[in-house]
C-alpha cells in the first residue's frame, strides 16, 4: 500500500485548505488517519475515519475546524481544514491502519508529508 498526500501550501490565518491522500494497493477495510508534526514537536493525531465512513474521531484542538472524509471508490481520504491559524503550521501526513486509533504506532502505512504553512 502506498499513500500520496497533497494539497498543502501557504495560507493566511483564517483561511482554508483541503488535503487529499490517495492510496494505491489494497486498503479494503482500513481506517485512515491524519497526523501532523511541527518542528521540534512530536507527531500529533488530528483525525481518523473508519472504512465505512460512519465513525470519525478528532483531536480536541481541531474539532469544529477540521473535517475528515473518504471516497472509497477513489481510494482517497480528505481533510478539510477551516479557520486555520499559525499554530496549525506543520507537515501533515496521512496513514492507514486496521483499526480506528489515535496512536501513530497503530497505523501500518504512511504517506509522505505535505507542508502546511499559515501566515499571521
Coordinates of N, CA and C in Angstrom, one line a residue:
X1 N 0.8 -1.2 0.0 CA 0.0 0.0 0.0 C 0.9 1.2 0.0
X2 N 0.6 2.1 -0.9 CA 1.3 3.4 -0.9 C 0.3 4.6 -0.8
X3 N 0.7 5.5 0.0 CA -0.2 6.7 0.2 C 0.5 8.0 -0.3
X4 N -0.3 8.8 -1.0 CA 0.3 10.0 -1.5 C -0.6 11.2 -1.1
X5 N 0.0 12.0 -0.2 CA -0.7 13.2 0.3 C -0.4 14.4 -0.6
X6 N -1.4 15.3 -0.7 CA -1.2 16.5 -1.5 C -2.2 17.6 -0.9
X7 N -2.0 18.8 -1.4 CA -3.0 19.9 -1.1 C -2.4 20.9 -0.1
X8 N -1.2 20.7 0.4 CA -0.6 21.6 1.3 C -0.2 22.9 0.6
X9 N 0.1 23.9 1.4 CA 0.5 25.2 0.8 C 0.6 26.3 1.9
X10 N 0.7 27.5 1.4 CA 0.7 28.7 2.2 C -0.6 29.3 2.2
X11 N -1.2 29.6 3.4 CA -2.5 30.2 3.5 C -2.4 31.2 4.6
X12 N -3.2 32.3 4.5 CA -3.3 33.3 5.6 C -4.2 32.8 6.7
X13 N -3.9 33.3 7.9 CA -4.7 32.9 9.1 C -6.2 33.2 8.8
X14 N -7.0 32.3 9.2 CA -8.5 32.3 8.9 C -8.9 31.6 7.6
X15 N -7.9 31.2 6.8 CA -8.2 30.6 5.6 C -8.4 29.1 5.7
X16 N -8.6 28.5 4.5 CA -8.9 27.0 4.5 C -8.0 26.3 3.5
X17 N -7.8 25.1 3.7 CA -7.1 24.2 2.8 C -7.8 22.8 2.8
X18 N -7.8 22.1 1.7 CA -8.2 20.7 1.7 C -7.1 19.8 1.3
X19 N -6.7 18.9 2.2 CA -5.7 17.9 1.9 C -6.3 16.6 1.4
X20 N -5.6 16.0 0.5 CA -6.0 14.7 -0.1 C -5.0 13.7 0.2
X21 N -5.4 12.5 0.3 CA -4.5 11.3 0.4 C -5.0 10.2 -0.4
X22 N -4.3 9.9 -1.5 CA -4.7 8.9 -2.4 C -3.9 7.6 -2.1
X23 N -4.6 6.5 -2.2 CA -3.9 5.2 -1.9 C -3.8 4.3 -3.1
X24 N -2.8 3.7 -3.3 CA -2.7 2.6 -4.3 C -2.4 1.3 -3.6
X25 N -3.0 0.3 -4.1 CA -2.9 -1.0 -3.4 C -4.2 -1.3 -2.6
X26 N -4.1 -2.4 -1.9 CA -5.3 -2.9 -1.2 C -5.5 -2.2 0.2
X27 N -6.5 -1.4 0.3 CA -6.8 -0.7 1.6 C -8.2 -1.1 2.1
X28 N -8.7 -2.2 1.6 CA -10.1 -2.6 2.0 C -10.2 -2.8 3.4
X29 N -11.2 -2.2 4.0 CA -11.5 -2.3 5.5 C -10.5 -1.5 6.3
X30 N -9.6 -0.7 5.8 CA -8.6 0.0 6.6 C -9.2 1.3 7.1
X31 N -8.9 1.7 8.3 CA -9.2 3.0 8.8 C -8.1 4.0 8.3
X32 N -8.4 5.2 8.2 CA -7.4 6.2 7.8 C -7.3 7.3 8.8
X33 N -6.1 7.9 8.9 CA -5.9 8.9 9.9 C -5.0 10.0 9.3
X34 N -5.2 11.2 9.9 CA -4.3 12.3 9.5 C -3.5 12.7 10.8
X35 N -2.3 13.0 10.6 CA -1.4 13.5 11.7 C -0.6 14.7 11.2
X36 N 0.0 15.4 12.1 CA 0.9 16.5 11.7 C 2.1 16.5 12.7
X37 N 3.1 17.1 12.2 CA 4.3 17.3 13.0 C 4.9 18.6 12.7
X38 N 5.0 19.4 13.8 CA 5.7 20.7 13.7 C 7.1 20.6 14.1
X39 N 8.0 21.5 13.7 CA 9.4 21.4 14.1 C 9.6 21.4 15.6
X40 N 10.4 20.4 16.0 CA 10.6 20.3 17.5 C 9.5 19.7 18.3
X41 N 8.5 19.2 17.6 CA 7.4 18.6 18.3 C 7.1 17.2 17.9
X42 N 6.4 16.5 18.7 CA 6.1 15.1 18.3 C 4.9 15.0 17.3
X43 N 4.8 13.9 16.7 CA 3.7 13.7 15.8 C 2.4 13.7 16.5
X44 N 1.5 14.5 16.0 CA 0.2 14.7 16.7 C -1.0 14.1 15.9
X45 N -1.8 13.4 16.5 CA -3.0 12.9 15.9 C -4.0 14.0 15.7
X46 N -4.7 14.0 14.5 CA -5.7 15.0 14.2 C -7.0 14.4 14.0
X47 N -7.2 13.5 13.1 CA -8.5 12.9 12.8 C -8.3 11.5 12.2
X48 N -9.4 10.7 12.4 CA -9.4 9.4 11.8 C -10.8 9.1 11.4
X49 N -10.9 8.2 10.4 CA -12.2 7.8 9.9 C -12.2 6.3 9.6
X50 N -13.3 5.6 9.9 CA -13.4 4.2 9.7 C -13.6 3.9 8.2
X51 N -13.4 2.6 7.9 CA -13.6 2.2 6.5 C -15.0 2.6 6.0
X52 N -16.0 2.4 6.8 CA -17.4 2.7 6.4 C -17.7 4.1 6.3
X53 N -16.8 4.9 7.0 CA -17.1 6.4 6.9 C -18.0 6.9 8.0
X54 N -18.6 5.9 8.7 CA -19.7 6.4 9.7 C -19.1 6.7 11.1
X55 N -17.9 6.4 11.3 CA -17.2 6.7 12.6 C -16.0 7.6 12.3
X56 N -15.9 8.7 13.1 CA -14.8 9.5 13.0 C -14.3 9.9 14.4
X57 N -13.1 10.3 14.5 CA -12.5 10.8 15.8 C -11.7 12.0 15.4
X58 N -11.7 13.0 16.4 CA -10.9 14.2 16.2 C -10.1 14.5 17.5
X59 N -9.0 15.1 17.3 CA -8.3 15.7 18.4 C -9.0 17.0 18.8
X60 N -9.0 17.3 20.1 CA -9.8 18.4 20.6 C -9.5 19.7 19.9
X61 N -8.3 20.0 19.6 CA -7.9 21.3 19.1 C -8.4 21.5 17.7
X62 N -8.8 20.5 17.0 CA -9.3 20.7 15.6 C -10.8 20.4 15.4
X63 N -11.4 20.0 16.5 CA -12.9 19.7 16.4 C -13.6 21.0 16.0
X64 N -14.5 20.9 15.1 CA -15.2 22.0 14.6 C -14.5 22.8 13.5
X65 N -13.2 22.6 13.3 CA -12.5 23.3 12.3 C -12.1 22.3 11.2
X66 N -11.7 21.1 11.5 CA -11.3 20.1 10.5 C -12.3 19.1 10.3
X67 N -12.5 18.6 9.1 CA -13.4 17.5 8.8 C -12.7 16.5 7.9
X68 N -12.8 15.2 8.4 CA -12.2 14.1 7.6 C -13.3 13.4 6.9
X69 N -13.0 13.0 5.7 CA -14.0 12.3 4.9 C -13.2 11.3 3.9
X70 N -13.9 10.4 3.3 CA -13.3 9.5 2.5 C -14.2 9.1 1.3
X71 N -13.5 8.8 0.2 CA -14.2 8.3 -1.0 C -13.6 7.0 -1.3
X72 N -14.3 5.9 -0.9 CA -13.7 4.6 -1.1 C -13.6 4.2 -2.6
X73 N -14.5 4.7 -3.4 CA -14.4 4.4 -4.9 C -13.1 5.0 -5.5
X74 N -12.7 6.1 -4.9 CA -11.4 6.7 -5.4 C -10.2 6.4 -4.5
X75 N -10.5 5.6 -3.5 CA -9.4 5.2 -2.6 C -8.7 6.5 -2.1
X76 N -9.5 7.4 -1.7 CA -8.9 8.7 -1.3 C -9.6 9.2 0.0
X77 N -8.8 9.8 0.9 CA -9.3 10.4 2.1 C -8.9 11.9 2.1
X78 N -9.8 12.7 2.7 CA -9.6 14.1 2.6 C -9.6 14.7 4.0
X79 N -9.0 15.8 4.2 CA -9.0 16.6 5.4 C -9.3 18.1 5.0
X80 N -10.5 18.5 5.3 CA -10.9 19.9 5.1 C -10.5 20.7 6.3
X81 N -9.7 21.7 6.1 CA -9.3 22.5 7.3 C -9.7 23.9 7.1
X82 N -10.5 24.4 8.1 CA -11.0 25.7 8.1 C -10.5 26.5 9.3
X83 N -10.6 27.8 9.2 CA -10.2 28.7 10.3 C -8.8 28.4 10.8
X84 N -7.9 28.3 9.8 CA -6.5 27.9 10.1 C -5.8 29.1 10.8
X85 N -4.9 28.7 11.7 CA -4.1 29.7 12.4 C -2.7 29.3 12.4
X86 N -1.8 30.2 12.7 CA -0.3 29.9 12.6 C 0.1 28.7 13.4
X87 N -0.6 28.3 14.5 CA -0.3 27.1 15.2 C -0.6 25.8 14.5
X88 N -1.3 25.9 13.4 CA -1.5 24.8 12.5 C -0.4 24.5 11.5
X89 N 0.6 25.3 11.5 CA 1.7 25.1 10.6 C 2.5 23.9 11.0
X90 N 2.6 23.0 10.0 CA 3.3 21.7 10.3 C 3.3 20.9 9.0
X91 N 4.0 19.8 9.0 CA 3.9 18.8 8.0 C 2.8 17.8 8.3
X92 N 1.9 17.7 7.3 CA 0.7 16.9 7.5 C 0.9 15.5 6.8
X93 N 0.6 14.4 7.5 CA 0.8 13.1 6.9 C -0.5 12.3 7.1
X94 N -0.8 11.4 6.1 CA -1.9 10.5 6.2 C -1.4 9.1 6.5
X95 N -2.2 8.3 7.0 CA -1.8 6.9 7.4 C -3.0 6.0 7.3
X96 N -2.8 4.7 7.1 CA -3.8 3.7 7.0 C -3.5 2.6 8.0
X97 N -4.5 2.1 8.7 CA -4.3 1.0 9.7 C -5.6 0.2 9.8
X98 N -5.4 -0.9 10.5 CA -6.5 -1.8 10.6 C -7.6 -1.4 11.5
X99 N -7.3 -0.5 12.4 CA -8.4 -0.1 13.3 C -8.3 1.4 13.5
X100 N -9.4 2.0 13.8 CA -9.5 3.5 14.0 C -8.9 3.8 15.4
X101 N -7.7 4.3 15.3 CA -7.0 4.6 16.6 C -6.3 6.0 16.5
X102 N -5.8 6.4 17.6 CA -5.1 7.7 17.6 C -3.6 7.7 17.7
X103 N -3.1 6.6 18.0 CA -1.6 6.5 18.2 C -0.9 6.2 16.8
X104 N 0.1 6.9 16.5 CA 0.8 6.6 15.3 C 1.3 5.1 15.1
X105 N 1.6 4.5 16.2 CA 2.1 3.1 16.2 C 1.0 2.2 15.7
X106 N -0.3 2.6 15.7 CA -1.4 1.7 15.3 C -1.6 1.7 13.8
X107 N -0.8 2.5 13.1 CA -1.0 2.6 11.7 C 0.1 2.0 10.9
X108 N -0.3 1.2 9.9 CA 0.7 0.4 9.2 C 1.4 1.1 8.0
X109 N 0.7 2.0 7.4 CA 1.2 2.6 6.2 C 1.1 4.1 6.3
X110 N 2.1 4.8 5.8 CA 2.2 6.2 5.9 C 2.5 6.8 4.5
X111 N 1.9 8.0 4.3 CA 2.3 8.7 3.1 C 3.4 9.7 3.4
X112 N 3.9 10.3 2.4 CA 4.9 11.4 2.7 C 4.1 12.6 3.1
X113 N 4.8 13.5 3.8 CA 4.1 14.7 4.3 C 3.9 15.7 3.3
X114 N 2.9 16.6 3.6 CA 2.7 17.8 2.8 C 2.7 19.0 3.7
X115 N 3.4 20.0 3.3 CA 3.7 21.1 4.2 C 2.5 22.1 4.2
X116 N 2.0 22.5 5.4 CA 1.0 23.5 5.5 C 1.6 24.6 6.3
X117 N 1.6 25.8 5.8 CA 2.1 27.0 6.4 C 1.0 28.0 6.5
X118 N 0.8 28.5 7.7 CA -0.3 29.5 7.9 C 0.4 30.8 8.4
X119 N 0.2 31.8 7.6 CA 0.8 33.1 8.0 C -0.1 34.0 8.8
X120 N 0.4 34.8 9.7 CA -0.4 35.6 10.5 C -0.7 37.0 9.8

